[in-house]
Coordinates of C-alpha atoms and ligand atoms in Angstrom, one line a residue:
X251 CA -27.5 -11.7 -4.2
X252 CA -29.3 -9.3 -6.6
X253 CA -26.9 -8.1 -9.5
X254 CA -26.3 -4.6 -10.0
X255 CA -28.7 -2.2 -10.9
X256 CA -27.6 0.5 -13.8
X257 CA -26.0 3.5 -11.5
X258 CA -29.0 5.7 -13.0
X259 CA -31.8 3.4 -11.3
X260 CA -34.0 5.5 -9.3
X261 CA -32.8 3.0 -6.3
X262 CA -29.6 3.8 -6.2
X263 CA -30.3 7.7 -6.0
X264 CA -32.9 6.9 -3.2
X265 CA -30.3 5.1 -1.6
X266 CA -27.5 7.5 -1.7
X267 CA -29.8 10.3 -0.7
X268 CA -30.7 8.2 2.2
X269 CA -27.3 6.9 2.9
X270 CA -25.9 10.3 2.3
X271 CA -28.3 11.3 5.7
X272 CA -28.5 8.2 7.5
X273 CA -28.5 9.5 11.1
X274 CA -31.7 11.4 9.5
X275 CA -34.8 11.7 6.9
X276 CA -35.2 12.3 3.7
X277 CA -38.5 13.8 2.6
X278 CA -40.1 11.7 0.2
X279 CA -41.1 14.9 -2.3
X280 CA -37.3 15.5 -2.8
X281 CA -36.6 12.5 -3.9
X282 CA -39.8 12.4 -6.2
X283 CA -38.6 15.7 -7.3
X284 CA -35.0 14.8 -7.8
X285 CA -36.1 11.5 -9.6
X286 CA -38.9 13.5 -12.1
X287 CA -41.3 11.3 -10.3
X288 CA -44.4 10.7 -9.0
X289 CA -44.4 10.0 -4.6
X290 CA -46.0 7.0 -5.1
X291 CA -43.3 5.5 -7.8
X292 CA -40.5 6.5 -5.3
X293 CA -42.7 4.5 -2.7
X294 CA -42.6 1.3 -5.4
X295 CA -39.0 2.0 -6.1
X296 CA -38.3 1.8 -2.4
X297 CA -40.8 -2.0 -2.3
X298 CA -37.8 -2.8 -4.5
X299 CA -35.6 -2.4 -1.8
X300 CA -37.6 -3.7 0.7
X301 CA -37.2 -6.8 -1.1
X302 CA -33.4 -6.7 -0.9
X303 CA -33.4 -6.4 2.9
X304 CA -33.4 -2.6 3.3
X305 CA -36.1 -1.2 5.8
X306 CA -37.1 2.3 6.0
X307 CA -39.3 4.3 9.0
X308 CA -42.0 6.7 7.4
X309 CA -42.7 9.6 9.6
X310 CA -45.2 11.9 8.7
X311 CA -43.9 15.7 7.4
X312 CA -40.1 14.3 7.3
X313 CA -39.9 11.5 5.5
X314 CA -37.8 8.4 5.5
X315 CA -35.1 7.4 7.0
X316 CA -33.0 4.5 6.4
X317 CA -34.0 1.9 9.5
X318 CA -31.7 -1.4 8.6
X319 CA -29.9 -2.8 5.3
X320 CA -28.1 -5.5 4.6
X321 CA -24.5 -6.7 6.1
X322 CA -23.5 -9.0 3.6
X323 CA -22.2 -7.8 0.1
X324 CA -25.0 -5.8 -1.5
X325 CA -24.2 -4.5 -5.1
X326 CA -26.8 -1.7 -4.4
X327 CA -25.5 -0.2 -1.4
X328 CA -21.9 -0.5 -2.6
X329 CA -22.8 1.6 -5.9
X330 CA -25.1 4.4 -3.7
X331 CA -22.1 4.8 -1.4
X332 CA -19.8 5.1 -4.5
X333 CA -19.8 8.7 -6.1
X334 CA -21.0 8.7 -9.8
X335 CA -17.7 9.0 -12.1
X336 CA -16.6 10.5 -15.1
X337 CA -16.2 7.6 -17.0
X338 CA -19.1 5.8 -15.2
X339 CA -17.7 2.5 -13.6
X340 CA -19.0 -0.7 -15.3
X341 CA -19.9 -2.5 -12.1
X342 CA -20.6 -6.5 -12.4
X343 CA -21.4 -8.2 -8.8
X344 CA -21.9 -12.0 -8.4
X345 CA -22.6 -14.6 -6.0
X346 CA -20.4 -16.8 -7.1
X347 CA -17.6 -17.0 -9.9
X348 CA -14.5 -18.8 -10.7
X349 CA -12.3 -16.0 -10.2
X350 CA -12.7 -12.7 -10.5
X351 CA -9.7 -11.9 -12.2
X352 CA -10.9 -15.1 -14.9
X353 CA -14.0 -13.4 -15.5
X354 CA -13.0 -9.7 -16.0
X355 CA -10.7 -10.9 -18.8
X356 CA -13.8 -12.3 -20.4
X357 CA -15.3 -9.5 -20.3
X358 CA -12.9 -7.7 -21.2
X359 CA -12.3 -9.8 -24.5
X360 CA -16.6 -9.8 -24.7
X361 CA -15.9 -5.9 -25.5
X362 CA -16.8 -4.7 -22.1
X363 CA -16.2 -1.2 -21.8
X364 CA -13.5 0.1 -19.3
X365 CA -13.4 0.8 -16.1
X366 CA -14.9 -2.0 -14.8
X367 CA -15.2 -3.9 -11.6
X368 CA -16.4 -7.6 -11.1
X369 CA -17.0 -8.6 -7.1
X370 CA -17.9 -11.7 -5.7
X371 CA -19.2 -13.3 -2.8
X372 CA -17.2 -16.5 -3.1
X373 CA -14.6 -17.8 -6.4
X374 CA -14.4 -21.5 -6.7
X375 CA -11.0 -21.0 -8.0
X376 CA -9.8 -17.9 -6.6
X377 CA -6.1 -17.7 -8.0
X378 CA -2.7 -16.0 -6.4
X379 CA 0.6 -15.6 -7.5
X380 CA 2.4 -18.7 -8.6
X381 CA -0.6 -20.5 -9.6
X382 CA -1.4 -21.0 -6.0
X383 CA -5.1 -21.1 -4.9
X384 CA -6.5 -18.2 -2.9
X385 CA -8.7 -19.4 -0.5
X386 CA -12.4 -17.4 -1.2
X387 CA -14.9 -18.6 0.5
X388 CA -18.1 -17.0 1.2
X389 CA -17.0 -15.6 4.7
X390 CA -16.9 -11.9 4.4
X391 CA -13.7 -11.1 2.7
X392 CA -13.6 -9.7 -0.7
X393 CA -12.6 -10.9 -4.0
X394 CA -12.4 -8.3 -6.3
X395 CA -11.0 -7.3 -9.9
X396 CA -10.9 -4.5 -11.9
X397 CA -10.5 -4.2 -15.9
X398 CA -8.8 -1.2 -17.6
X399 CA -7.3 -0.2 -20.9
X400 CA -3.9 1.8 -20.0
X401 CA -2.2 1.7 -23.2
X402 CA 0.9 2.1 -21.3
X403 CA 4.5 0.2 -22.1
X404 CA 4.4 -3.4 -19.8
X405 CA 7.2 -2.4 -17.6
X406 CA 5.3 -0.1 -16.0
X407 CA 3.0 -3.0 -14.4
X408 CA 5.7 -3.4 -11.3
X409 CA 5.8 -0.7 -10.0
X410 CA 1.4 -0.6 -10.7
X411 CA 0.6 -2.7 -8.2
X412 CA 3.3 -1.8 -5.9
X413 CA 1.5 2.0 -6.0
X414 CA -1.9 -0.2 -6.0
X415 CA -0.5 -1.5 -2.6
X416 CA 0.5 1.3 -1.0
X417 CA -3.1 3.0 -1.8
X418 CA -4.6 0.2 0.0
X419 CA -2.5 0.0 2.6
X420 CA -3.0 4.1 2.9
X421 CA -6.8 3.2 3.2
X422 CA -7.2 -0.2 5.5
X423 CA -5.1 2.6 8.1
X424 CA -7.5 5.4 7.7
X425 CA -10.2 2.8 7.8
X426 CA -9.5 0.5 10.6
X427 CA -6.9 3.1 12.6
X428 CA -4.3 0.6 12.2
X429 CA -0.7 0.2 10.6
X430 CA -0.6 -2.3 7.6
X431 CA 2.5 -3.3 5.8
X432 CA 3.4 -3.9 2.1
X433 CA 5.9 -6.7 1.5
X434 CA 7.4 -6.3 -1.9
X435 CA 5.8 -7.3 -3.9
X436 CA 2.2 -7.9 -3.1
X437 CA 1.2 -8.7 0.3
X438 CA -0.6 -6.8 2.8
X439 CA 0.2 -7.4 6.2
X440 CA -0.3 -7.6 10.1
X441 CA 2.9 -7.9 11.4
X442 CA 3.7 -11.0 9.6
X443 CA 0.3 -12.3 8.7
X444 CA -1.3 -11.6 5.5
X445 CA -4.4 -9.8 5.4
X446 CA -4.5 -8.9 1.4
X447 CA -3.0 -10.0 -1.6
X448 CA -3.0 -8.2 -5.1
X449 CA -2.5 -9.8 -8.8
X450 CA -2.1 -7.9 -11.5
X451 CA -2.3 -9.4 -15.2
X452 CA -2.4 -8.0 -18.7
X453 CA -2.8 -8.8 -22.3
X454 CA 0.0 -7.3 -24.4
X455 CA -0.2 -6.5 -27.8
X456 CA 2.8 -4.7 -29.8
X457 CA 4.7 -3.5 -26.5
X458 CA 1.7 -2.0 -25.1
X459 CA -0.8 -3.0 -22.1
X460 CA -3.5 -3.6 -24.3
X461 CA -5.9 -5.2 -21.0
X462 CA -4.8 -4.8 -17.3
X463 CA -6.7 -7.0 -14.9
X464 CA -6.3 -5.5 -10.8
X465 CA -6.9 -8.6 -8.5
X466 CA -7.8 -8.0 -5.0
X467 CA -8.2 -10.5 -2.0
X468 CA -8.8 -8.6 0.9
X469 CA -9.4 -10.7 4.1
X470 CA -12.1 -8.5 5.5
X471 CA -14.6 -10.0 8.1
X472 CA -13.8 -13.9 8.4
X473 CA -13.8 -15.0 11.4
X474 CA -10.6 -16.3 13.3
X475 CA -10.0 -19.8 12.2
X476 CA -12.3 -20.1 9.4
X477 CA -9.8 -20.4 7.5
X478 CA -8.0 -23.8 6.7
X479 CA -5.8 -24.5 9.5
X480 CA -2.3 -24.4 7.3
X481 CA -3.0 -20.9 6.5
X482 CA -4.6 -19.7 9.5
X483 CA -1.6 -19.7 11.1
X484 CA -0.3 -17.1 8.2
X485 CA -3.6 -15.4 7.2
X486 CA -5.2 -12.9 9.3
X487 CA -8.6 -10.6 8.3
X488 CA -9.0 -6.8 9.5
X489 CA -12.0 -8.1 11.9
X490 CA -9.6 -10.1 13.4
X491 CA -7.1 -7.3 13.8
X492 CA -9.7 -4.8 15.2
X493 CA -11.7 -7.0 16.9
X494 CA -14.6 -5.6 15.5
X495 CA -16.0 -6.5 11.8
X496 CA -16.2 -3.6 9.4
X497 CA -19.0 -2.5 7.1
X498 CA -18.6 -4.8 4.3
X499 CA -20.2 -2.4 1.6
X500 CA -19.1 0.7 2.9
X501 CA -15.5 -0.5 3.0
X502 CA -15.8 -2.1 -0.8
X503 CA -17.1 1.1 -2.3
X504 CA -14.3 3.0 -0.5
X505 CA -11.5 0.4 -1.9
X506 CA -13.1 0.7 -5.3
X507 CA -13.2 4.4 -5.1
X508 CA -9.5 4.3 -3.7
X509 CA -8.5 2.2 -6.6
X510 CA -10.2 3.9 -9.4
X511 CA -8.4 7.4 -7.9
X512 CA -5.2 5.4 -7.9
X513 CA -5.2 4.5 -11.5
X514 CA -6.2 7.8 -12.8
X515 CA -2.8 9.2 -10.8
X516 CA -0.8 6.4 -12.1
X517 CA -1.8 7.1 -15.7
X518 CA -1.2 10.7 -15.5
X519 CA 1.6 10.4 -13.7
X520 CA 0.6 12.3 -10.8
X521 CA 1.6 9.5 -8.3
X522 CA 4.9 10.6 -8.6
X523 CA 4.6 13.3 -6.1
X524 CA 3.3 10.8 -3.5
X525 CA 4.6 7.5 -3.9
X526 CA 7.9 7.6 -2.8
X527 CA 6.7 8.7 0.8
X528 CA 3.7 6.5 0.9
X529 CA 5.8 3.3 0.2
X530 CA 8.7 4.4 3.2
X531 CA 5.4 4.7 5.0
X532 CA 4.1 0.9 4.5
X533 CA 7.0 -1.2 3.1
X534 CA 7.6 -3.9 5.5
X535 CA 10.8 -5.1 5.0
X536 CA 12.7 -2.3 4.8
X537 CA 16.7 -3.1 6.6
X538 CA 14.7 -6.5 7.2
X539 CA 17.0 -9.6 6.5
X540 CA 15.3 -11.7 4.2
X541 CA 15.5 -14.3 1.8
X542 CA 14.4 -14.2 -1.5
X543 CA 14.4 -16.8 -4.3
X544 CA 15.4 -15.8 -7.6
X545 CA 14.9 -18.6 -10.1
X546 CA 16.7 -21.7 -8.0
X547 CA 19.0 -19.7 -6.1
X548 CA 18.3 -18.4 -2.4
X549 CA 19.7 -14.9 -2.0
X550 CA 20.4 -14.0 1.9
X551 CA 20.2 -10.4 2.5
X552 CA 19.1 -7.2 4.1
X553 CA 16.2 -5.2 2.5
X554 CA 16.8 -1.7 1.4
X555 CA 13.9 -0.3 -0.1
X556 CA 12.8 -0.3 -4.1
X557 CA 14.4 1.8 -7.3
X558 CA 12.2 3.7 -9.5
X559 CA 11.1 0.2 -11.7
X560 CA 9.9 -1.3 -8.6
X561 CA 12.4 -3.6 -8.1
X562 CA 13.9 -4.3 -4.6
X563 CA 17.0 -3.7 -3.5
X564 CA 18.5 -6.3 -1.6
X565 CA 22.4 -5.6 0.1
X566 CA 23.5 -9.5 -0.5
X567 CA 25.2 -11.3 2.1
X568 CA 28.4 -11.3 -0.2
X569 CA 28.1 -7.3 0.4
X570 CA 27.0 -6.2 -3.0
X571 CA 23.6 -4.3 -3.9
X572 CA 21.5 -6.1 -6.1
X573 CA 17.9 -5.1 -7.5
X574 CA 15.5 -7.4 -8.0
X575 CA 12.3 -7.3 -10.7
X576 CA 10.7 -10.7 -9.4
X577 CA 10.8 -13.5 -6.8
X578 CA 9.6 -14.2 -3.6
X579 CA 10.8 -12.8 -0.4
X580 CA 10.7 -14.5 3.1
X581 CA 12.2 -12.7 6.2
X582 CA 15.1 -14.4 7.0
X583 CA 16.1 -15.9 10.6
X584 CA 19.6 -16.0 9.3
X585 CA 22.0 -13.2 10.6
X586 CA 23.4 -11.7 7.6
Ligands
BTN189 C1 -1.4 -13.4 -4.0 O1 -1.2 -13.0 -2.8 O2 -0.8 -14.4 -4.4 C2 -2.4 -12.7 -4.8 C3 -3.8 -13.1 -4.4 C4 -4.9 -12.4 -5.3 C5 -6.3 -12.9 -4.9 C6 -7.3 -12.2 -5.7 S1 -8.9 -12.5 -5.1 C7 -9.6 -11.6 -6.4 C8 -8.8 -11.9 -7.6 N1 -9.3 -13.1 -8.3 C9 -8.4 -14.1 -8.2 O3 -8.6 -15.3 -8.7 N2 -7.3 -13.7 -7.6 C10 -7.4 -12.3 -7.2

């Protein structure tokens, strides 16, 4: 997989203009005009993408028109289908990495500048909560992480990735057309299958989120059972759900763009006005009975929602309300 061009290169403005009218052509004196460019470099910048997989028809007095380009992750097309930003995005695609999340922390102690995004086709040691492994093959799905500077008091971070997952949750259904759901705290689901999972990590210094990493898994186009058969069972990707795999790089530039949006509203404070409705919209568990461990001991209980930290309220089995910062949450099979 090529790495990511700069978002000035001349391909990715040919390739958004031609994305940006893919049903039709774009004459080739537009883009030389729009590039301050000769016809014949926009021909040698479009060779480059020939080279990536992309294949254009030439018709004579309308131009080109984008003919085929690649279905696996493509850096290029993922940036051209990605609106330039105000601060540009730092965009960093691999092949292969150890983990996403691992590597935009280097970067971000490297000096990167913020925002940032590192994507990868497979992580030999894709991480989840709990210091479990996230299974990341190179199948389709997406591994993804994203480095920011918030400056913004730690306990904020819970209820961050709770309005991360209900963004994404908010998009998979616009999407796909279907109904996800997000189980406190970090899960995206199918019914009771989990088709994403987010971790969130940050360096604090003096009381303040000095570097937040955003970790994505997002089971995207594997097919049914490639996954190992213990998780299979639990584990379900949104070509499975559909029955129909989605455009990979379309749907990564639209959960970068969705993420990026989501951060800006977060550190503004704007998500206020929406986030109470969007999680009654998604959260799964809500008057669920479920189980949750806190530290050694099993709480029994029926889900009632979250309070403005984040934390989930849980109406015990021993009838008192409780709120919860952290743990893990199982729907329960006991009658509480
Ligand atoms: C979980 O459900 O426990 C969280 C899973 C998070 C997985 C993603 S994949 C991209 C990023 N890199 C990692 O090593 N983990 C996160």
């Amino acid at each position: 997989m090529p790495r990511a061009h700069p978002s000035s290169s001349p391909e990715i403005t040919i390739l958004r203009a031609l994305l940006e009218n893919e049903s039709g052509y774009v004459s080739g004196a537009a883009l030389a005009k729009t590039l301050s460019m000769s016809r014949v470099a926009v021909w040698q910048h479009m060779e480059k993408l020939r080279e990536q997989g992309f294949t254009f028809e030439a018709v004579r007095a309308r131009g080109y028109r984008l003919a085929t380009r690649p279905t696996g992750l493509n850096p290029a097309t993922i940036e051209a289908f990605l609106p330039p930003r105000k601060p540009a995005l730092g965009f960093v695609c691999l092949e292969t990495v150890d983990s996403t999340n691992d590597e935009a922390a280097r970067q971000l102690a490297a000096g990167h500048t913020v925002p940032f995004v590192v994507i990868a086709g497979q992580q030999t040691r894709g991480r989840g909560r709990f210091g479990r492994t996230w299974h990341s093959e190179a199948n389709g799905n997406l591994y993804l992480s994203f480095a920011f500077r918030p400056q913004l008091p730690p306990g904020r971070m819970q209820t961050f990735t709770l309005w991360m997952g209900v963004n994404l949750c908010d998009l998979v259904a616009s999407f796909t057309q279907t109904t996800p759901g997000l189980k406190w705290p970090n899960d995206i689901l199918f019914d009771e299958r989990k088709a994403g999972g987010m971790l969130t990590e940050a360096r604090i210094d003096a009381d303040q989120i000095r570097d937040l990493v955003f970790g994505l898994g997002l089971n995207t186009n594997s097919p049914a059972g490639s996954l190992p058969h213990d998780i299979a069972r639990r584990a379900i990707s949104l070509a499975e759900h559909t029955n129909s795999p989605l455009d990979l790089n379309k749907f990564a530039a639209a959960v970068i763009g969705r993420v990026l949006d989501a951060y800006e509203q977060f550190v503004s404070g704007e998500y206020k006005k929406t986030f109470a409705d969007l999680w009654n919209r998604f959260d799964f568990l809500k008057g669920k009975p479920v189980s949750l461990l806190h530290g050694n001991h099993p709480v029994h209980g029926i889900a009632l929602g979250i309070d403005e930290e984040g934390s989930l309220i849980v109406r015990t089995d021993r009838g008192k309300t409780e709120r919860f910062r952290a743990g893990e949450v199982t729907l329960s099979k006991k009658p509480v």
